[in-house]
JSON list of C-alpha atoms in Angstrom, two decimals:
[
{"chain": "A", "resi": 1, "resn": "MET", "atom": "CA", "xyz": [4.72, -25.14, -56.63]},
{"chain": "A", "resi": 2, "resn": "ALA", "atom": "CA", "xyz": [6.72, -22.38, -58.34]},
{"chain": "A", "resi": 3, "resn": "THR", "atom": "CA", "xyz": [6.95, -18.74, -56.97]},
{"chain": "A", "resi": 4, "resn": "THR", "atom": "CA", "xyz": [6.53, -16.20, -59.58]},
{"chain": "A", "resi": 5, "resn": "GLU", "atom": "CA", "xyz": [8.88, -13.26, -59.06]},
{"chain": "A", "resi": 6, "resn": "THR", "atom": "CA", "xyz": [8.74, -9.92, -60.88]},
{"chain": "A", "resi": 7, "resn": "ASN", "atom": "CA", "xyz": [11.54, -7.66, -61.45]},
{"chain": "A", "resi": 8, "resn": "ASP", "atom": "CA", "xyz": [11.11, -3.87, -61.36]},
{"chain": "A", "resi": 9, "resn": "GLY", "atom": "CA", "xyz": [14.22, -3.25, -63.53]},
{"chain": "A", "resi": 10, "resn": "HIS", "atom": "CA", "xyz": [16.55, -2.45, -60.44]},
{"chain": "A", "resi": 11, "resn": "GLY", "atom": "CA", "xyz": [17.23, -6.10, -59.57]},
{"chain": "A", "resi": 12, "resn": "GLU", "atom": "CA", "xyz": [14.62, -6.44, -56.66]},
{"chain": "A", "resi": 13, "resn": "ALA", "atom": "CA", "xyz": [12.11, -9.24, -56.56]},
{"chain": "A", "resi": 14, "resn": "HIS", "atom": "CA", "xyz": [8.58, -8.64, -55.46]},
{"chain": "A", "resi": 15, "resn": "GLY", "atom": "CA", "xyz": [7.32, -12.27, -55.45]},
{"chain": "A", "resi": 16, "resn": "GLU", "atom": "CA", "xyz": [6.57, -12.54, -51.74]},
{"chain": "A", "resi": 17, "resn": "THR", "atom": "CA", "xyz": [4.85, -9.20, -51.13]},
{"chain": "A", "resi": 18, "resn": "ARG", "atom": "CA", "xyz": [1.22, -10.48, -51.53]},
{"chain": "A", "resi": 19, "resn": "ARG", "atom": "CA", "xyz": [1.96, -13.50, -49.32]},
{"chain": "A", "resi": 20, "resn": "ASP", "atom": "CA", "xyz": [3.44, -11.24, -46.62]},
{"chain": "A", "resi": 21, "resn": "PHE", "atom": "CA", "xyz": [0.52, -8.94, -46.70]},
{"chain": "A", "resi": 22, "resn": "LEU", "atom": "CA", "xyz": [-1.86, -11.89, -46.39]},
{"chain": "A", "resi": 23, "resn": "TYR", "atom": "CA", "xyz": [-0.03, -13.17, -43.28]},
{"chain": "A", "resi": 24, "resn": "ILE", "atom": "CA", "xyz": [-0.01, -9.80, -41.60]},
{"chain": "A", "resi": 25, "resn": "ALA", "atom": "CA", "xyz": [-3.73, -9.22, -42.38]},
{"chain": "A", "resi": 26, "resn": "THR", "atom": "CA", "xyz": [-4.52, -12.70, -41.16]},
{"chain": "A", "resi": 27, "resn": "GLY", "atom": "CA", "xyz": [-2.70, -12.10, -37.93]},
{"chain": "A", "resi": 28, "resn": "ALA", "atom": "CA", "xyz": [-4.33, -8.73, -37.35]},
{"chain": "A", "resi": 29, "resn": "VAL", "atom": "CA", "xyz": [-7.68, -10.06, -37.82]},
{"chain": "A", "resi": 30, "resn": "ALA", "atom": "CA", "xyz": [-6.99, -13.06, -35.46]},
{"chain": "A", "resi": 31, "resn": "ALA", "atom": "CA", "xyz": [-5.38, -10.59, -32.72]},
{"chain": "A", "resi": 32, "resn": "VAL", "atom": "CA", "xyz": [-8.63, -8.52, -32.93]},
{"chain": "A", "resi": 33, "resn": "GLY", "atom": "CA", "xyz": [-10.76, -11.65, -32.57]},
{"chain": "A", "resi": 34, "resn": "ILE", "atom": "CA", "xyz": [-8.92, -12.99, -29.77]},
{"chain": "A", "resi": 35, "resn": "GLY", "atom": "CA", "xyz": [-8.92, -9.60, -28.03]},
{"chain": "A", "resi": 36, "resn": "SER", "atom": "CA", "xyz": [-12.83, -9.37, -28.45]},
{"chain": "A", "resi": 37, "resn": "ILE", "atom": "CA", "xyz": [-13.34, -12.76, -27.01]},
{"chain": "A", "resi": 38, "resn": "ALA", "atom": "CA", "xyz": [-10.87, -12.09, -24.19]},
{"chain": "A", "resi": 39, "resn": "TRP", "atom": "CA", "xyz": [-12.16, -8.69, -23.06]},
{"chain": "A", "resi": 40, "resn": "PRO", "atom": "CA", "xyz": [-15.31, -9.86, -21.30]},
{"chain": "A", "resi": 41, "resn": "PHE", "atom": "CA", "xyz": [-13.29, -12.35, -19.20]},
{"chain": "A", "resi": 42, "resn": "ILE", "atom": "CA", "xyz": [-10.71, -9.69, -18.44]},
{"chain": "A", "resi": 43, "resn": "ASP", "atom": "CA", "xyz": [-13.43, -7.05, -17.62]},
{"chain": "A", "resi": 44, "resn": "GLN", "atom": "CA", "xyz": [-15.18, -9.46, -15.16]},
{"chain": "A", "resi": 45, "resn": "MET", "atom": "CA", "xyz": [-12.17, -9.45, -12.83]},
{"chain": "A", "resi": 46, "resn": "ASN", "atom": "CA", "xyz": [-12.61, -5.71, -11.96]},
{"chain": "A", "resi": 47, "resn": "PRO", "atom": "CA", "xyz": [-13.97, -5.22, -8.45]},
{"chain": "A", "resi": 48, "resn": "ASP", "atom": "CA", "xyz": [-17.79, -4.94, -7.97]},
{"chain": "A", "resi": 49, "resn": "ALA", "atom": "CA", "xyz": [-19.51, -2.05, -6.61]},
{"chain": "A", "resi": 50, "resn": "ALA", "atom": "CA", "xyz": [-19.59, -3.54, -3.17]},
{"chain": "A", "resi": 51, "resn": "SER", "atom": "CA", "xyz": [-15.79, -3.77, -3.19]},
{"chain": "A", "resi": 52, "resn": "LEU", "atom": "CA", "xyz": [-15.36, -0.17, -4.46]},
{"chain": "A", "resi": 53, "resn": "ALA", "atom": "CA", "xyz": [-17.58, 0.98, -1.77]},
{"chain": "A", "resi": 54, "resn": "LEU", "atom": "CA", "xyz": [-15.07, -0.25, 0.76]},
{"chain": "A", "resi": 55, "resn": "ALA", "atom": "CA", "xyz": [-12.28, 1.77, -0.92]},
{"chain": "A", "resi": 56, "resn": "SER", "atom": "CA", "xyz": [-12.74, 4.30, 1.84]},
{"chain": "A", "resi": 57, "resn": "THR", "atom": "CA", "xyz": [-13.86, 4.16, 5.43]},
{"chain": "A", "resi": 58, "resn": "SER", "atom": "CA", "xyz": [-15.08, 7.36, 7.35]},
{"chain": "A", "resi": 59, "resn": "VAL", "atom": "CA", "xyz": [-14.42, 7.31, 11.01]},
{"chain": "A", "resi": 60, "resn": "ASP", "atom": "CA", "xyz": [-15.92, 9.58, 13.72]},
{"chain": "A", "resi": 61, "resn": "ILE", "atom": "CA", "xyz": [-12.80, 10.48, 15.94]},
{"chain": "A", "resi": 62, "resn": "SER", "atom": "CA", "xyz": [-14.48, 13.13, 18.11]},
{"chain": "A", "resi": 63, "resn": "ALA", "atom": "CA", "xyz": [-14.96, 10.56, 21.08]},
{"chain": "A", "resi": 64, "resn": "LEU", "atom": "CA", "xyz": [-11.39, 9.48, 21.08]},
{"chain": "A", "resi": 65, "resn": "GLY", "atom": "CA", "xyz": [-9.66, 10.67, 24.09]},
{"chain": "A", "resi": 66, "resn": "GLU", "atom": "CA", "xyz": [-6.02, 11.29, 24.71]},
{"chain": "A", "resi": 67, "resn": "GLY", "atom": "CA", "xyz": [-4.21, 7.86, 25.27]},
{"chain": "A", "resi": 68, "resn": "GLU", "atom": "CA", "xyz": [-7.08, 5.97, 23.82]},
{"chain": "A", "resi": 69, "resn": "SER", "atom": "CA", "xyz": [-7.18, 3.68, 20.68]},
{"chain": "A", "resi": 70, "resn": "MET", "atom": "CA", "xyz": [-9.76, 2.35, 18.33]},
{"chain": "A", "resi": 71, "resn": "THR", "atom": "CA", "xyz": [-9.69, -0.22, 15.61]},
{"chain": "A", "resi": 72, "resn": "VAL", "atom": "CA", "xyz": [-11.74, 0.03, 12.31]},
{"chain": "A", "resi": 73, "resn": "MET", "atom": "CA", "xyz": [-11.81, -2.20, 9.27]},
{"chain": "A", "resi": 74, "resn": "TRP", "atom": "CA", "xyz": [-10.54, -1.14, 5.94]},
{"chain": "A", "resi": 75, "resn": "ARG", "atom": "CA", "xyz": [-10.20, -3.34, 2.83]},
{"chain": "A", "resi": 76, "resn": "GLY", "atom": "CA", "xyz": [-10.39, -6.38, 5.22]},
{"chain": "A", "resi": 77, "resn": "LYS", "atom": "CA", "xyz": [-7.65, -5.31, 7.55]},
{"chain": "A", "resi": 78, "resn": "PRO", "atom": "CA", "xyz": [-7.62, -3.73, 10.87]},
{"chain": "A", "resi": 79, "resn": "VAL", "atom": "CA", "xyz": [-6.51, -0.11, 11.05]},
{"chain": "A", "resi": 80, "resn": "PHE", "atom": "CA", "xyz": [-5.28, 1.10, 14.51]},
{"chain": "A", "resi": 81, "resn": "ILE", "atom": "CA", "xyz": [-6.17, 4.68, 15.41]},
{"chain": "A", "resi": 82, "resn": "ARG", "atom": "CA", "xyz": [-4.58, 6.07, 18.48]},
{"chain": "A", "resi": 83, "resn": "LYS", "atom": "CA", "xyz": [-4.54, 9.62, 19.90]},
{"chain": "A", "resi": 84, "resn": "ARG", "atom": "CA", "xyz": [-1.27, 9.59, 21.50]},
{"chain": "A", "resi": 85, "resn": "THR", "atom": "CA", "xyz": [-0.34, 11.39, 24.72]},
{"chain": "A", "resi": 86, "resn": "PRO", "atom": "CA", "xyz": [2.22, 14.28, 24.64]},
{"chain": "A", "resi": 87, "resn": "THR", "atom": "CA", "xyz": [4.66, 11.93, 26.48]},
{"chain": "A", "resi": 88, "resn": "GLU", "atom": "CA", "xyz": [4.19, 9.28, 23.76]},
{"chain": "A", "resi": 89, "resn": "VAL", "atom": "CA", "xyz": [4.82, 11.73, 20.83]},
{"chain": "A", "resi": 90, "resn": "GLU", "atom": "CA", "xyz": [8.00, 13.10, 22.55]},
{"chain": "A", "resi": 91, "resn": "GLU", "atom": "CA", "xyz": [9.37, 9.61, 23.39]},
{"chain": "A", "resi": 92, "resn": "ALA", "atom": "CA", "xyz": [8.82, 8.76, 19.72]},
{"chain": "A", "resi": 93, "resn": "LYS", "atom": "CA", "xyz": [10.67, 11.98, 18.49]},
{"chain": "A", "resi": 94, "resn": "GLU", "atom": "CA", "xyz": [13.70, 11.33, 20.60]},
{"chain": "A", "resi": 95, "resn": "VAL", "atom": "CA", "xyz": [14.46, 7.94, 19.08]},
{"chain": "A", "resi": 96, "resn": "PRO", "atom": "CA", "xyz": [17.45, 8.25, 16.83]},
{"chain": "A", "resi": 97, "resn": "LEU", "atom": "CA", "xyz": [17.21, 6.67, 13.38]},
{"chain": "A", "resi": 98, "resn": "SER", "atom": "CA", "xyz": [20.40, 4.62, 14.08]},
{"chain": "A", "resi": 99, "resn": "GLU", "atom": "CA", "xyz": [18.27, 2.60, 16.68]},
{"chain": "A", "resi": 100, "resn": "LEU", "atom": "CA", "xyz": [15.64, 1.69, 14.04]},
{"chain": "A", "resi": 101, "resn": "ARG", "atom": "CA", "xyz": [15.60, -1.56, 12.19]},
{"chain": "A", "resi": 102, "resn": "ASP", "atom": "CA", "xyz": [13.73, -0.10, 9.35]},
{"chain": "A", "resi": 103, "resn": "THR", "atom": "CA", "xyz": [14.28, 3.45, 8.43]},
{"chain": "A", "resi": 104, "resn": "ASP", "atom": "CA", "xyz": [11.47, 3.85, 5.82]},
{"chain": "A", "resi": 105, "resn": "ALA", "atom": "CA", "xyz": [8.37, 5.68, 7.01]},
{"chain": "A", "resi": 106, "resn": "ARG", "atom": "CA", "xyz": [6.09, 3.55, 4.89]},
{"chain": "A", "resi": 107, "resn": "ASN", "atom": "CA", "xyz": [3.75, 6.41, 4.93]},
{"chain": "A", "resi": 108, "resn": "PRO", "atom": "CA", "xyz": [2.02, 7.13, 1.31]},
{"chain": "A", "resi": 109, "resn": "ASN", "atom": "CA", "xyz": [0.65, 10.44, 2.70]},
{"chain": "A", "resi": 110, "resn": "ILE", "atom": "CA", "xyz": [4.15, 11.87, 2.56]},
{"chain": "A", "resi": 111, "resn": "GLY", "atom": "CA", "xyz": [5.95, 9.85, -0.24]},
{"chain": "A", "resi": 112, "resn": "THR", "atom": "CA", "xyz": [9.16, 8.43, 0.68]},
{"chain": "A", "resi": 113, "resn": "GLY", "atom": "CA", "xyz": [10.96, 9.55, 3.86]},
{"chain": "A", "resi": 114, "resn": "GLU", "atom": "CA", "xyz": [12.75, 8.55, 6.89]},
{"chain": "A", "resi": 115, "resn": "ALA", "atom": "CA", "xyz": [11.07, 6.74, 9.73]},
{"chain": "A", "resi": 116, "resn": "THR", "atom": "CA", "xyz": [11.10, 9.88, 11.93]},
{"chain": "A", "resi": 117, "resn": "ASP", "atom": "CA", "xyz": [7.98, 10.35, 14.19]},
{"chain": "A", "resi": 118, "resn": "ALA", "atom": "CA", "xyz": [6.88, 13.49, 12.16]},
{"chain": "A", "resi": 119, "resn": "ASN", "atom": "CA", "xyz": [6.95, 11.31, 8.94]},
{"chain": "A", "resi": 120, "resn": "ARG", "atom": "CA", "xyz": [4.97, 8.63, 10.49]},
{"chain": "A", "resi": 121, "resn": "ALA", "atom": "CA", "xyz": [1.96, 11.17, 11.36]},
{"chain": "A", "resi": 122, "resn": "VAL", "atom": "CA", "xyz": [0.42, 13.92, 9.54]},
{"chain": "A", "resi": 123, "resn": "GLN", "atom": "CA", "xyz": [1.73, 17.51, 10.14]},
{"chain": "A", "resi": 124, "resn": "GLY", "atom": "CA", "xyz": [-0.58, 19.33, 12.45]},
{"chain": "A", "resi": 125, "resn": "ARG", "atom": "CA", "xyz": [-2.17, 16.12, 13.79]},
{"chain": "A", "resi": 126, "resn": "GLU", "atom": "CA", "xyz": [1.12, 14.38, 15.32]},
{"chain": "A", "resi": 127, "resn": "ASP", "atom": "CA", "xyz": [-0.90, 13.22, 18.19]},
{"chain": "A", "resi": 128, "resn": "LEU", "atom": "CA", "xyz": [-3.08, 10.94, 16.00]},
{"chain": "A", "resi": 129, "resn": "LEU", "atom": "CA", "xyz": [-1.22, 7.89, 14.51]},
{"chain": "A", "resi": 130, "resn": "VAL", "atom": "CA", "xyz": [-3.10, 5.78, 11.94]},
{"chain": "A", "resi": 131, "resn": "MET", "atom": "CA", "xyz": [-1.60, 2.40, 11.12]},
{"chain": "A", "resi": 132, "resn": "ILE", "atom": "CA", "xyz": [-2.54, -0.87, 9.29]},
{"chain": "A", "resi": 133, "resn": "GLY", "atom": "CA", "xyz": [-2.71, -3.22, 12.18]},
{"chain": "A", "resi": 134, "resn": "VAL", "atom": "CA", "xyz": [-1.06, -6.18, 10.69]},
{"chain": "A", "resi": 135, "resn": "CYS", "atom": "CA", "xyz": [2.43, -7.49, 11.77]},
{"chain": "A", "resi": 136, "resn": "THR", "atom": "CA", "xyz": [4.94, -7.34, 9.07]},
{"chain": "A", "resi": 137, "resn": "HIS", "atom": "CA", "xyz": [6.46, -10.63, 10.07]},
{"chain": "A", "resi": 138, "resn": "LEU", "atom": "CA", "xyz": [3.63, -13.11, 9.40]},
{"chain": "A", "resi": 139, "resn": "GLY", "atom": "CA", "xyz": [0.49, -11.19, 9.27]},
{"chain": "A", "resi": 140, "resn": "CYS", "atom": "CA", "xyz": [-0.66, -11.45, 12.95]},
{"chain": "A", "resi": 141, "resn": "ILE", "atom": "CA", "xyz": [-2.58, -8.71, 14.87]},
{"chain": "A", "resi": 142, "resn": "PRO", "atom": "CA", "xyz": [-0.33, -7.03, 17.47]},
{"chain": "A", "resi": 143, "resn": "LEU", "atom": "CA", "xyz": [-1.62, -6.01, 20.81]},
{"chain": "A", "resi": 144, "resn": "GLY", "atom": "CA", "xyz": [-1.75, -2.15, 21.60]},
{"chain": "A", "resi": 145, "resn": "GLN", "atom": "CA", "xyz": [-0.13, -0.43, 24.62]},
{"chain": "A", "resi": 146, "resn": "ALA", "atom": "CA", "xyz": [1.91, -3.52, 25.03]},
{"chain": "A", "resi": 147, "resn": "GLY", "atom": "CA", "xyz": [5.57, -4.65, 24.46]},
{"chain": "A", "resi": 148, "resn": "ASP", "atom": "CA", "xyz": [8.93, -3.21, 25.51]},
{"chain": "A", "resi": 149, "resn": "PHE", "atom": "CA", "xyz": [8.25, 0.17, 24.02]},
{"chain": "A", "resi": 150, "resn": "ASP", "atom": "CA", "xyz": [4.71, 0.71, 25.26]},
{"chain": "A", "resi": 151, "resn": "GLY", "atom": "CA", "xyz": [3.46, 0.74, 21.61]},
{"chain": "A", "resi": 152, "resn": "TRP", "atom": "CA", "xyz": [2.40, -2.67, 19.93]},
{"chain": "A", "resi": 153, "resn": "PHE", "atom": "CA", "xyz": [3.45, -6.14, 20.64]},
{"chain": "A", "resi": 154, "resn": "CYS", "atom": "CA", "xyz": [2.88, -9.12, 18.47]},
{"chain": "A", "resi": 155, "resn": "PRO", "atom": "CA", "xyz": [2.69, -12.02, 20.88]},
{"chain": "A", "resi": 156, "resn": "CYS", "atom": "CA", "xyz": [2.81, -14.75, 18.23]},
{"chain": "A", "resi": 157, "resn": "HIS", "atom": "CA", "xyz": [6.60, -14.15, 17.43]},
{"chain": "A", "resi": 158, "resn": "GLY", "atom": "CA", "xyz": [7.74, -11.48, 19.67]},
{"chain": "A", "resi": 159, "resn": "SER", "atom": "CA", "xyz": [7.80, -8.27, 17.55]},
{"chain": "A", "resi": 160, "resn": "HIS", "atom": "CA", "xyz": [7.89, -5.25, 19.46]},
{"chain": "A", "resi": 161, "resn": "TYR", "atom": "CA", "xyz": [6.77, -1.75, 17.91]},
{"chain": "A", "resi": 162, "resn": "ASP", "atom": "CA", "xyz": [7.11, 1.65, 19.45]},
{"chain": "A", "resi": 163, "resn": "THR", "atom": "CA", "xyz": [4.56, 4.53, 19.97]},
{"chain": "A", "resi": 164, "resn": "ALA", "atom": "CA", "xyz": [5.12, 5.36, 16.35]},
{"chain": "A", "resi": 165, "resn": "GLY", "atom": "CA", "xyz": [4.61, 1.96, 15.12]},
{"chain": "A", "resi": 166, "resn": "ARG", "atom": "CA", "xyz": [8.18, 1.32, 14.16]},
{"chain": "A", "resi": 167, "resn": "ILE", "atom": "CA", "xyz": [9.73, -2.12, 14.57]},
{"chain": "A", "resi": 168, "resn": "ARG", "atom": "CA", "xyz": [12.28, -2.08, 17.43]},
{"chain": "A", "resi": 169, "resn": "ARG", "atom": "CA", "xyz": [12.86, -5.74, 18.46]},
{"chain": "A", "resi": 170, "resn": "GLY", "atom": "CA", "xyz": [11.68, -9.14, 17.11]},
{"chain": "A", "resi": 171, "resn": "PRO", "atom": "CA", "xyz": [11.63, -10.87, 13.65]},
{"chain": "A", "resi": 172, "resn": "ALA", "atom": "CA", "xyz": [9.26, -8.24, 11.91]},
{"chain": "A", "resi": 173, "resn": "PRO", "atom": "CA", "xyz": [11.43, -6.74, 9.01]},
{"chain": "A", "resi": 174, "resn": "GLU", "atom": "CA", "xyz": [9.30, -3.46, 8.54]},
{"chain": "A", "resi": 175, "resn": "ASN", "atom": "CA", "xyz": [7.56, -0.77, 10.31]},
{"chain": "A", "resi": 176, "resn": "LEU", "atom": "CA", "xyz": [3.64, -1.15, 10.49]},
{"chain": "A", "resi": 177, "resn": "ALA", "atom": "CA", "xyz": [2.37, 0.36, 7.21]},
{"chain": "A", "resi": 178, "resn": "ILE", "atom": "CA", "xyz": [0.33, 3.51, 7.33]},
{"chain": "A", "resi": 179, "resn": "PRO", "atom": "CA", "xyz": [-2.73, 3.73, 4.91]},
{"chain": "A", "resi": 180, "resn": "PRO", "atom": "CA", "xyz": [-3.56, 6.74, 2.94]},
{"chain": "A", "resi": 181, "resn": "TYR", "atom": "CA", "xyz": [-5.87, 9.00, 5.09]},
{"chain": "A", "resi": 182, "resn": "SER", "atom": "CA", "xyz": [-7.09, 12.57, 5.43]},
{"chain": "A", "resi": 183, "resn": "PHE", "atom": "CA", "xyz": [-9.15, 14.70, 7.81]},
{"chain": "A", "resi": 184, "resn": "PRO", "atom": "CA", "xyz": [-12.17, 16.43, 5.98]},
{"chain": "A", "resi": 185, "resn": "ASP", "atom": "CA", "xyz": [-12.92, 18.11, 9.41]},
{"chain": "A", "resi": 186, "resn": "GLU", "atom": "CA", "xyz": [-11.72, 18.09, 12.94]},
{"chain": "A", "resi": 187, "resn": "SER", "atom": "CA", "xyz": [-13.84, 15.07, 14.04]},
{"chain": "A", "resi": 188, "resn": "THR", "atom": "CA", "xyz": [-13.73, 12.90, 10.95]},
{"chain": "A", "resi": 189, "resn": "LEU", "atom": "CA", "xyz": [-11.00, 10.74, 9.63]},
{"chain": "A", "resi": 190, "resn": "VAL", "atom": "CA", "xyz": [-11.20, 9.15, 6.09]},
{"chain": "A", "resi": 191, "resn": "VAL", "atom": "CA", "xyz": [-9.02, 6.13, 5.57]},
{"chain": "A", "resi": 192, "resn": "GLY", "atom": "CA", "xyz": [-8.42, 5.20, 1.86]}
]
């Protein structure tokens, strides 16, 4: 089959322009068709209302006494809430960064920062430490008020965390993560 070419007088051929247009138009219609078919499948992967309801957890911390801890569930993970004693806060503040294995605070409430005790808590509420209670080595659940630094200890593989949840000894590569949280009032903590 022969291709017909026309010349516009300047030496440029325009024989393929109609075919090019048909290819592009066909491709565009096919892309829209595939997108309209694929969208319901993609949309069904969004979390349902029950999952979205777990996006935040409200906790009454009014009964939490000094030196006491509690554990709540948030997004299927345990969250440790500890009201530290003034001694525990001071011990955590005195630890030089050079002694820490992980110097990242891992606190989304402050952005990026060094793993000082002040960066692991919220300003004005330094006594209250809130952390995701999952060991950063293999996902075990550490025991509270245990280990060489009187913080948390993971007996599965021997990771020791201090009173600010920072890894100090053992195979865990990172500090315990801190979830986003806020205090709407003095007796309520909202995680998430």
